[in-house]
Short mmCIF file of C-alpha atoms and ligand atoms in Angstrom, two decimals:
data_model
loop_
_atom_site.label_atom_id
_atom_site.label_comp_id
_atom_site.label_asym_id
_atom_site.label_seq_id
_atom_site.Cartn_x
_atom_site.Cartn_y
_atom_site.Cartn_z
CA UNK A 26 -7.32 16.25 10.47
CA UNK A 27 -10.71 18.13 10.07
CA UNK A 28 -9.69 21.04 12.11
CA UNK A 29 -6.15 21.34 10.51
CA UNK A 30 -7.53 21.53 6.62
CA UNK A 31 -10.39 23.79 7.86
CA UNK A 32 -7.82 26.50 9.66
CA UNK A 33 -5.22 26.68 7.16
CA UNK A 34 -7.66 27.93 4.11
CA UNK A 35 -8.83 31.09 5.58
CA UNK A 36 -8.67 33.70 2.42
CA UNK A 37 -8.74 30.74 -0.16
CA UNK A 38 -11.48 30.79 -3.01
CA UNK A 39 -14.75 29.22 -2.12
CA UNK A 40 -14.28 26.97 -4.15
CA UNK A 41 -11.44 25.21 -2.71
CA UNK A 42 -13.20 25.52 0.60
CA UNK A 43 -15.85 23.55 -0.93
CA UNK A 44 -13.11 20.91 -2.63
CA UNK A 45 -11.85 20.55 1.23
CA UNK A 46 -15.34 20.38 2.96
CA UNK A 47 -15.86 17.50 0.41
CA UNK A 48 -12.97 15.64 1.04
CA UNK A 49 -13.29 16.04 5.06
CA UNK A 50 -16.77 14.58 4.84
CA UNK A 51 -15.78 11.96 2.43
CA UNK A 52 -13.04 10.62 4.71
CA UNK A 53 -15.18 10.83 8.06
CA UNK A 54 -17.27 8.79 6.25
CA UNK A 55 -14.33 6.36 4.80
CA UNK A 56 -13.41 5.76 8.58
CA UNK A 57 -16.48 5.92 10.18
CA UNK A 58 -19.14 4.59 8.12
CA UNK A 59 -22.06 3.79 8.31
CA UNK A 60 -22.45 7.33 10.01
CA UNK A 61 -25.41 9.75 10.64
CA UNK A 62 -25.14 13.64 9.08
CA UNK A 63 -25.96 14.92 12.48
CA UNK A 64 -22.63 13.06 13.67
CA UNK A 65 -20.77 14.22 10.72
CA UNK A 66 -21.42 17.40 11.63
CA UNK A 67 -20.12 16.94 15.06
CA UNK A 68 -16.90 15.12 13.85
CA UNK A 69 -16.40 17.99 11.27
CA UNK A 70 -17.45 21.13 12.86
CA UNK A 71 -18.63 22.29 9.72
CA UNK A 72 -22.82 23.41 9.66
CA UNK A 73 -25.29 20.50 9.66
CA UNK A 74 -26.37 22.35 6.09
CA UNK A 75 -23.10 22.51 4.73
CA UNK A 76 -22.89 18.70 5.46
CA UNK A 77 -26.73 18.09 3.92
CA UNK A 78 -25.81 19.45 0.78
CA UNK A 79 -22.18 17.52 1.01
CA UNK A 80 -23.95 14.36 1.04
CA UNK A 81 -26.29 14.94 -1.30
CA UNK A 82 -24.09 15.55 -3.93
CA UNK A 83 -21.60 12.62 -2.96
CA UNK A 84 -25.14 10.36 -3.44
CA UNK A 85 -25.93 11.72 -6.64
CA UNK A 86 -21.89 11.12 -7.78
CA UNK A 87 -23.02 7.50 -6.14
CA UNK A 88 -20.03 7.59 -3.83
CA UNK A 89 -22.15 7.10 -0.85
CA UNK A 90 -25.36 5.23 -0.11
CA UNK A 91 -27.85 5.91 2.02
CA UNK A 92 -29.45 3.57 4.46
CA UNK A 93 -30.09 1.37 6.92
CA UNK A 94 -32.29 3.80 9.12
CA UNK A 95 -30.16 3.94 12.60
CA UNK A 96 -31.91 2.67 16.01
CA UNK A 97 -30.90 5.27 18.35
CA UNK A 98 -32.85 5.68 22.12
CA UNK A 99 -35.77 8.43 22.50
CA UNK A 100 -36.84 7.78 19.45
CA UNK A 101 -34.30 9.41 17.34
CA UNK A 102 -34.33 7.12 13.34
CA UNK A 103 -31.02 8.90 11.84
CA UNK A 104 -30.17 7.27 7.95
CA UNK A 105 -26.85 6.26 8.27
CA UNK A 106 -24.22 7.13 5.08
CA UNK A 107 -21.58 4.54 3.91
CA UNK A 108 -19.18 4.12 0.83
CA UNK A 109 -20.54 2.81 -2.40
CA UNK A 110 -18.89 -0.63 -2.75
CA UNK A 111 -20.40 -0.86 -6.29
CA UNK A 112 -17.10 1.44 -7.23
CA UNK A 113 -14.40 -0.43 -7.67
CA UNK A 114 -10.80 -0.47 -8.97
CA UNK A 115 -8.52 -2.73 -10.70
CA UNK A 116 -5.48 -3.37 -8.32
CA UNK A 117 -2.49 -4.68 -10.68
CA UNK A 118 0.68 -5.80 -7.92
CA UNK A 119 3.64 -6.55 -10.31
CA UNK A 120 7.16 -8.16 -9.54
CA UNK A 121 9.90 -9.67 -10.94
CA UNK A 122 8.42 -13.54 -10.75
CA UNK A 123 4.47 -12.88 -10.48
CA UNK A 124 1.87 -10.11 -11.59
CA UNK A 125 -1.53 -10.30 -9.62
CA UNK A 126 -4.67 -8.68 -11.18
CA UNK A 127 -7.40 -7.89 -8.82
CA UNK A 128 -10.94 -6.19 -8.63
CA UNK A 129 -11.51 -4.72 -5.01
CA UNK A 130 -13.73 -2.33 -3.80
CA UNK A 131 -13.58 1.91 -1.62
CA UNK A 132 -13.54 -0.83 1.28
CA UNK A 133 -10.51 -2.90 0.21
CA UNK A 134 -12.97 -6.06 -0.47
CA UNK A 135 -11.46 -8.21 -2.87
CA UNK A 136 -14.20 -9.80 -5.47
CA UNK A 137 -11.68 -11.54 -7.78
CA UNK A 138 -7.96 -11.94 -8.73
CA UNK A 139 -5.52 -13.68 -10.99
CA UNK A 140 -2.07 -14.47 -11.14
CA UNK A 141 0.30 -14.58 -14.25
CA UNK A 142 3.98 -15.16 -14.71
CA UNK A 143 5.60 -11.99 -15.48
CA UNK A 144 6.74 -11.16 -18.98
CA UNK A 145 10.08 -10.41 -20.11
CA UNK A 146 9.66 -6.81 -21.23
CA UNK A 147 7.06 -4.21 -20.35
CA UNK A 148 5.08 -3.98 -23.94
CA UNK A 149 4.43 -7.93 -24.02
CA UNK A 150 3.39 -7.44 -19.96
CA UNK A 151 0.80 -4.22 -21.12
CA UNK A 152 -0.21 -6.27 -23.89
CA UNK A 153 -1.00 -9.26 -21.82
CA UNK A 154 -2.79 -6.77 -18.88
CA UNK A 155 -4.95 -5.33 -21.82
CA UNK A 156 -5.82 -9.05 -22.53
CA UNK A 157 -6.75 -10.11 -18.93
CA UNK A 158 -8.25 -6.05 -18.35
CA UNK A 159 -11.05 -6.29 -20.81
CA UNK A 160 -12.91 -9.10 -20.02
CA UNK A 161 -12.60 -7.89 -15.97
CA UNK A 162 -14.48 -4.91 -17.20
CA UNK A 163 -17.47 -6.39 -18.90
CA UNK A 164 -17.94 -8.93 -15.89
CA UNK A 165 -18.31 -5.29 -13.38
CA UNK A 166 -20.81 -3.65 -16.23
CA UNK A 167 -22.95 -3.39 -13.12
CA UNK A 168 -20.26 -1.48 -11.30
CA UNK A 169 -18.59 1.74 -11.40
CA UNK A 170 -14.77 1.47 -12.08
CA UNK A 171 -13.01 4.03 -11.08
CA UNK A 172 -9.49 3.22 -12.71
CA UNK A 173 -6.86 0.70 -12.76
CA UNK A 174 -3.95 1.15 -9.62
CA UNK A 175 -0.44 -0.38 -10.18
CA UNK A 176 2.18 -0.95 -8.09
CA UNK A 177 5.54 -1.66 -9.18
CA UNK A 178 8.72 -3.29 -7.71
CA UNK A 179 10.79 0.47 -8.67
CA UNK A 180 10.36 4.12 -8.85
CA UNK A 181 8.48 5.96 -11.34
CA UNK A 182 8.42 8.93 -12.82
CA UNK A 183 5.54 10.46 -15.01
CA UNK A 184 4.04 7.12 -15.88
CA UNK A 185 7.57 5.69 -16.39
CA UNK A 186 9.54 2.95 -14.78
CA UNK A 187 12.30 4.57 -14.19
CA UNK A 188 14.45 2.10 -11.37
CA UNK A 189 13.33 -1.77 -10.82
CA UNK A 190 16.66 -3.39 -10.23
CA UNK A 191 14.35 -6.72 -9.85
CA UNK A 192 12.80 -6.44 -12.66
CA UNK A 193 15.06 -5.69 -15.58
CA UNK A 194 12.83 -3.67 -17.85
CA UNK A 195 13.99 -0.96 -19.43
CA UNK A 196 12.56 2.19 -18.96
CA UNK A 197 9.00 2.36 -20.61
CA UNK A 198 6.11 4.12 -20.48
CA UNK A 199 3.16 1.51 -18.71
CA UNK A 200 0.61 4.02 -18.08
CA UNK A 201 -0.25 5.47 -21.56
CA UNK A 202 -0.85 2.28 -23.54
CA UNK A 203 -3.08 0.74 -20.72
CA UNK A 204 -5.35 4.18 -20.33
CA UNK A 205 -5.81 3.93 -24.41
CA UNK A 206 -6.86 0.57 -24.45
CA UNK A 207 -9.21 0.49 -21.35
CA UNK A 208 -10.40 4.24 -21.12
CA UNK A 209 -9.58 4.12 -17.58
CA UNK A 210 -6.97 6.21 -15.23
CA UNK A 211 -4.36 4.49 -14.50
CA UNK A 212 -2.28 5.44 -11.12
CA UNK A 213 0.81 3.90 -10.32
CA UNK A 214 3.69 4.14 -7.99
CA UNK A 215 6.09 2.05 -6.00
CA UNK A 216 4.49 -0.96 -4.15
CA UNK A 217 6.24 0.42 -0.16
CA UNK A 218 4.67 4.06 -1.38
CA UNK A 219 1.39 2.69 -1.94
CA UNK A 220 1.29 0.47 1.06
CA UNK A 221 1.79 3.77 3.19
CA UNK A 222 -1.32 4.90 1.24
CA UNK A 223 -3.32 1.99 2.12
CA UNK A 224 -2.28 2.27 5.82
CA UNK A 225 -3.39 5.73 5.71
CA UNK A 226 -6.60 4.75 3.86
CA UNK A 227 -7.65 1.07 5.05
CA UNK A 228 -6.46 0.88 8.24
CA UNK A 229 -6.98 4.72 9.58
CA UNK A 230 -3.63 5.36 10.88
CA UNK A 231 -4.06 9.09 11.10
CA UNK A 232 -2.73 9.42 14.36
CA UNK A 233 0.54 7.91 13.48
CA UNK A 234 1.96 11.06 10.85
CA UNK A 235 5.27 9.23 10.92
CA UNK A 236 5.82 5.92 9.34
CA UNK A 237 7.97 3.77 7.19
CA UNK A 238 6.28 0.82 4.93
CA UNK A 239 9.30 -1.84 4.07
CA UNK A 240 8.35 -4.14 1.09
CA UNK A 241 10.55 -7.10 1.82
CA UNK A 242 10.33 -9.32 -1.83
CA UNK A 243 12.62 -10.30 -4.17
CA UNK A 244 14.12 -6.58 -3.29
CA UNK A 245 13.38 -4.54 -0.30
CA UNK A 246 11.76 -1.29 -1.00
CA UNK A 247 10.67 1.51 1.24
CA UNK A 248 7.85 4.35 1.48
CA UNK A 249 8.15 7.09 3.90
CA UNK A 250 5.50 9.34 5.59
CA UNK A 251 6.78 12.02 7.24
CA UNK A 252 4.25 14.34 9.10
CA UNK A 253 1.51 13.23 7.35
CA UNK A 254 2.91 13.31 3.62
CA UNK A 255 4.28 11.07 1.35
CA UNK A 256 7.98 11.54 0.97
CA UNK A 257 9.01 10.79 -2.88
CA UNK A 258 12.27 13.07 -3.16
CA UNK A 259 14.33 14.48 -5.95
CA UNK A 260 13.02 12.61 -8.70
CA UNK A 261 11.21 9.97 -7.19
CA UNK A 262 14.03 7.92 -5.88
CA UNK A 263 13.26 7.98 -1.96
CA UNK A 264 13.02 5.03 -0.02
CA UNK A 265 15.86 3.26 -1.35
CA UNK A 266 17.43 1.97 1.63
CA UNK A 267 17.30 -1.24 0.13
CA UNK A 268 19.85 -0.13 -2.29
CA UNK A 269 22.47 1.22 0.25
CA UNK A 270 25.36 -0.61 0.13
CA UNK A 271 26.14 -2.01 3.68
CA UNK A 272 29.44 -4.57 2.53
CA UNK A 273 31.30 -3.29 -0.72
CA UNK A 274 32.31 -6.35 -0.94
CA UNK A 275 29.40 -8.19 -0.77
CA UNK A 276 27.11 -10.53 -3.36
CA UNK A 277 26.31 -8.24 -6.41
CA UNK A 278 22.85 -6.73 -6.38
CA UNK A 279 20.96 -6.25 -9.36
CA UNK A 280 21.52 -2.07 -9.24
CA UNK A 281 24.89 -2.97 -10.34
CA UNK A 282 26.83 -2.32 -6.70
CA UNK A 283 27.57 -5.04 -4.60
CA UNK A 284 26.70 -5.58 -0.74
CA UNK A 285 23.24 -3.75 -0.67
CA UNK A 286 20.80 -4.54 2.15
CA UNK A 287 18.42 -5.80 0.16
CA UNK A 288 20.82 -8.45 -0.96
CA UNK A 289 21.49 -9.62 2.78
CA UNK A 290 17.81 -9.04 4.01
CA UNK A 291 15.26 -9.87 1.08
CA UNK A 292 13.73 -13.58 0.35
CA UNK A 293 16.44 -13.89 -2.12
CA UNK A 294 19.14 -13.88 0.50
CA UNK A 295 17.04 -16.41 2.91
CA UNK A 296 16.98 -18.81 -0.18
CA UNK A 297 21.11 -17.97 -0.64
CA UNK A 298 21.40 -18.58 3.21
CA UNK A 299 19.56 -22.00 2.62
CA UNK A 300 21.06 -23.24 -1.01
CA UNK A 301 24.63 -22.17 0.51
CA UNK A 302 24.07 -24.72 3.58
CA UNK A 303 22.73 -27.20 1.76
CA UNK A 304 24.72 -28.52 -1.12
CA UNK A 305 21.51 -30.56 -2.96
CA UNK A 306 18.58 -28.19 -1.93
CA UNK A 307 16.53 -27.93 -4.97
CA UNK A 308 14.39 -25.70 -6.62
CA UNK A 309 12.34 -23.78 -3.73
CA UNK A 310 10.48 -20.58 -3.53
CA UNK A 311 9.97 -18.80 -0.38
CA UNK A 312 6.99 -19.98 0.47
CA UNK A 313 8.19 -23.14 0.20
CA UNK A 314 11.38 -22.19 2.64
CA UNK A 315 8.57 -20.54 5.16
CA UNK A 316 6.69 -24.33 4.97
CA UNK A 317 9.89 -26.24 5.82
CA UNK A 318 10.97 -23.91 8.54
CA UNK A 319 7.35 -24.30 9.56
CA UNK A 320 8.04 -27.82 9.92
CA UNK A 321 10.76 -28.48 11.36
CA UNK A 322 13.56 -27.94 8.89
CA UNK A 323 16.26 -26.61 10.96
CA UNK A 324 18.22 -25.54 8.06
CA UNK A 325 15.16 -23.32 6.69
CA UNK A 326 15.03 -21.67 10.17
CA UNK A 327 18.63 -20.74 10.35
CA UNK A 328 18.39 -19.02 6.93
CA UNK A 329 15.25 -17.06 8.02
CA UNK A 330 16.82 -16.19 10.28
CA UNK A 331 19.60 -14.98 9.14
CA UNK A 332 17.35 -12.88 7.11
CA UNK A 333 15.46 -11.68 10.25
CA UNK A 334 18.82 -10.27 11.09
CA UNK A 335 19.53 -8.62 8.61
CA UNK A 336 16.35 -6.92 7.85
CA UNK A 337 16.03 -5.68 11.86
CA UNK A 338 19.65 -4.46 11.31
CA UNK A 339 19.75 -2.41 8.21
CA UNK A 340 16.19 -0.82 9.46
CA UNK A 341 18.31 1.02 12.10
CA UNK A 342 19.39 3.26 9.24
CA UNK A 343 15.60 4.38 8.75
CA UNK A 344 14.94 4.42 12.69
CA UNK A 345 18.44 7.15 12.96
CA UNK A 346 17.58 8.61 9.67
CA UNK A 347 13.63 9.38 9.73
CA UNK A 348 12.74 8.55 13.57
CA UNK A 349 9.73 6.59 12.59
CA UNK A 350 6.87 6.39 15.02
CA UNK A 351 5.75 2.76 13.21
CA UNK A 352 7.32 0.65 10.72
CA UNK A 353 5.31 -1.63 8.66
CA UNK A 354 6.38 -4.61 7.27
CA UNK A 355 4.82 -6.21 4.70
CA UNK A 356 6.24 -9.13 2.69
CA UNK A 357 5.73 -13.38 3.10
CA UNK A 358 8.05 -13.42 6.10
CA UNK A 359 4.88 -11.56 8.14
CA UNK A 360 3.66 -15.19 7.77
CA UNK A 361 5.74 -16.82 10.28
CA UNK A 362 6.02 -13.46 12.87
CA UNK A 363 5.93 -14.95 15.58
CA UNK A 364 8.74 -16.74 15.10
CA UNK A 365 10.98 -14.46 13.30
CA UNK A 366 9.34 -11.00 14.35
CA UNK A 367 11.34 -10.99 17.47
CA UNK A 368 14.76 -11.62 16.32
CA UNK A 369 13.59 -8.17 13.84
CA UNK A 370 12.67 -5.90 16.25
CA UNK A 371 15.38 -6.87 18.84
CA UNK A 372 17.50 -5.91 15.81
CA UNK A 373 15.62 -2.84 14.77
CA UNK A 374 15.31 -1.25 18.20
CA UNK A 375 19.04 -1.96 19.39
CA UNK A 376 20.94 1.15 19.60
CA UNK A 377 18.09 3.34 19.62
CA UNK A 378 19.83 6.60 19.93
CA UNK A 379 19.53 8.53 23.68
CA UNK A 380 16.41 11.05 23.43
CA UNK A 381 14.96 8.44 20.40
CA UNK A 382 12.19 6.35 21.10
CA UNK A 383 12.42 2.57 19.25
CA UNK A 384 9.41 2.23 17.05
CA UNK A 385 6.37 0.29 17.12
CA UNK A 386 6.76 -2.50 14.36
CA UNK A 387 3.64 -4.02 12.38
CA UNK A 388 3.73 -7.40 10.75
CA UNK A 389 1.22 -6.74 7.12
CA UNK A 390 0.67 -10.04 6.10
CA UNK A 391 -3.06 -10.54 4.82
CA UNK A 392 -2.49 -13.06 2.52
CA UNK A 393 -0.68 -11.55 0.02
CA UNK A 394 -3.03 -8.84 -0.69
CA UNK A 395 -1.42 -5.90 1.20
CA UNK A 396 -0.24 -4.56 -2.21
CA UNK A 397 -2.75 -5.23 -3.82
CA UNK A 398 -4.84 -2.53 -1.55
CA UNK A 399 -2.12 -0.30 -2.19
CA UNK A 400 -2.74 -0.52 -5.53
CA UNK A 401 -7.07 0.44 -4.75
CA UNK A 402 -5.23 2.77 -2.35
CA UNK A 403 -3.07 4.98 -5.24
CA UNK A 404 -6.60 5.50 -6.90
CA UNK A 405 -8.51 5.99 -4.11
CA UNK A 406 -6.22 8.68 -2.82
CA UNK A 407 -6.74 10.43 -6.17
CA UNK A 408 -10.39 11.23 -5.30
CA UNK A 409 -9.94 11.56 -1.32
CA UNK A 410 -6.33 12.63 -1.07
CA UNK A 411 -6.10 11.21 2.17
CA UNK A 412 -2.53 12.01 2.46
CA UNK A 413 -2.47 15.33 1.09
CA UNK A 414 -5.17 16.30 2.93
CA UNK A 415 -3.93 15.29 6.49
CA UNK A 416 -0.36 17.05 5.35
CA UNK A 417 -2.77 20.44 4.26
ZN1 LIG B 20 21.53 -2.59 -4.82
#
């Protein structure tokens, strides 16, 4: 990654040079703290003074500590460099039943986190973030926050929700009225779109430059990296495999067509699959569907599996289309992988066209909070540009 930024800017300003250097060092240090300068420099290739002078401006911004003193043979006492975890952001993961609120740190540390029901329309849902943001920020006076992330069940467009079948808000502006009242940045984007950031970010998957992240919720949503970058398309809108229609006439889906995968493969359809075999089945959520399947509920299985089916199946259509190398999957159903993971990817790598290769797929399951560090991830990305700067 170092090498490609560093031979493509020939001829450009020194001062972009410099913006690069910065952002090379800051993300050698992201995945390889704590780290010494003198392996920095290595790792870069750039001048062990050009690396000196990196650092000490990225400790004065208090992105980076210094310290402990390293323990190396022959004598050698390098000070190691790490992230500041005193920066932190406020991750905000909302869908159509639930909106978490969380303060995490550059790591992806999670300190605290709340979860309300999600309002009916997107003013009384800013208005009630505003309420729940403010006292967040005077319990981190200690700490640095570097902005609020969001990540939505839709697409967005300039701060706008512009396509949340899920959620049934009308388009609105979110961002403005929650940077006025907290004085804070607010990034947001599509929860699949950040997850790809977060992979990129959290769990260093640099060498993979080709990867889908599915959302599978109340919807299923997709975000696409293709060598390197973050695919959004023509306005915003790509990734919405979820929203092809794969039986015209199928169950209706909330984008107004009828049939869609996401109505056959999202935890919606496993509690259809369950509710339609059993006539008295009661309120349940999913998590309550996962828990009976868990235990023994053969009925519960079936309809997770059904689901299983479903979601391996219509992910052929991203394996032909994009020729991912890895496809992450990140939704409740991760919980119970072994047991349904299988009947996905013998679904998703069937057919896998001659000269393809069938992709590598990744359960995401970490309790819930793999949007949430997409959310850190969308603000993160801001100051590191991760993505952009791997697709340089
Ligand atoms: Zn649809």
């Amino acid at each position: 990654m170092a090498a490609t930024g560093l031979t493509r800017v020939q001829g450009a300003s020194s001062e972009v040079v410099r913006g690069i250097n910065r952002s090379i060092v800051l993300n050698l240090i992201r995945t390889r703290q704590p780290i010494s300068r003198a392996d920095l420099a290595r790792a870069s290739g750039l001048q062990r003074s050009t690396i000196s002078l990196i650092a000490e401006e990225l400790i004065k911004e208090h992105w980076v500590l210094e310290g402990p003193t390293g323990r190396l043979p022959r004598g050698r006492r390098p000070t190691f460099l790490r992230l500041n975890e005193d920066r932190v952001i406020i991750g905000i993961d909302i869908r159509p039943s639930q909106i978490t609120l969380a303060v995490g740190n550059v790591n992806g540390k999670f300190t605290s986190q709340e979860v309300i029901p999600t309002p009916v329309s997107p003013k009384a849902a800013v208005e009630a973030l505003i309420q729940r943001i403010q006292p967040v920020m005077r319990s981190c006076r200690d700490k640095k926050i570097e902005g609020i992330g969001i990540t939505l069940p839709g697409r967005t467009r300039a701060g706008s929700l512009v396509f949340a079948p899920n959620l049934k808000w009308p388009e609105s502006d979110i961002r403005t009225p929650l940077a006025k009242a907290t004085g804070l940045e607010v990034e947001m984007d599509n929860a699949a779109n950040a997850c790809v950031l977060a992979a990129v970010w959290f769990d260093h998957v640099e060498t993979c430059r080709n990867l889908v992240a599915v959302t599978v919720s109340e919807g299923v949503g997709a975000g696409i990296l293709i060598d390197g970058q973050l695919v959004r398309g023509a306005h915003g809108m790509a990734g919405e495999f979820g929203h092809v229609p794969l039986d015209p006439d199928g169950p209706p889906c909330g984008c107004g067509s009828r049939g869609c995968w996401e109505v056959y493969a999202s935890n919606r359809a496993a509690l259809r699959y369950y509710h339609g075999a059993k006539s008295r089945a009661g309120e349940l959520s999913f998590s309550d569907l996962l828990s009976l399947a868990e235990q023994g509920d053969e009925c519960a299985a079936k309809a997770l599996e059904t689901m299983a089916h479903y979601l391996g199946r219509g992910m052929r259509m991203i394996v032909a289309g994009l020729a991912p190398e890895r496809i992450l999957i990140i939704g409740d159903l991760t919980r119970c992988w072994h047991r349904f993971g299988p009947v996905i990817e013998a679904e998703a790598q069937a057919q896998v066209l001659r000269g393809g290769c069938p992709p590598q797929l990744t359960p995401i399951y970490e309790g819930g909070m793999a949007r949430l560090r997409g959310a850190i991830a969308l603000v993160l990305e801001r100051h590191f540009g991760a993505v952009r700067e791997a697709a340089a």
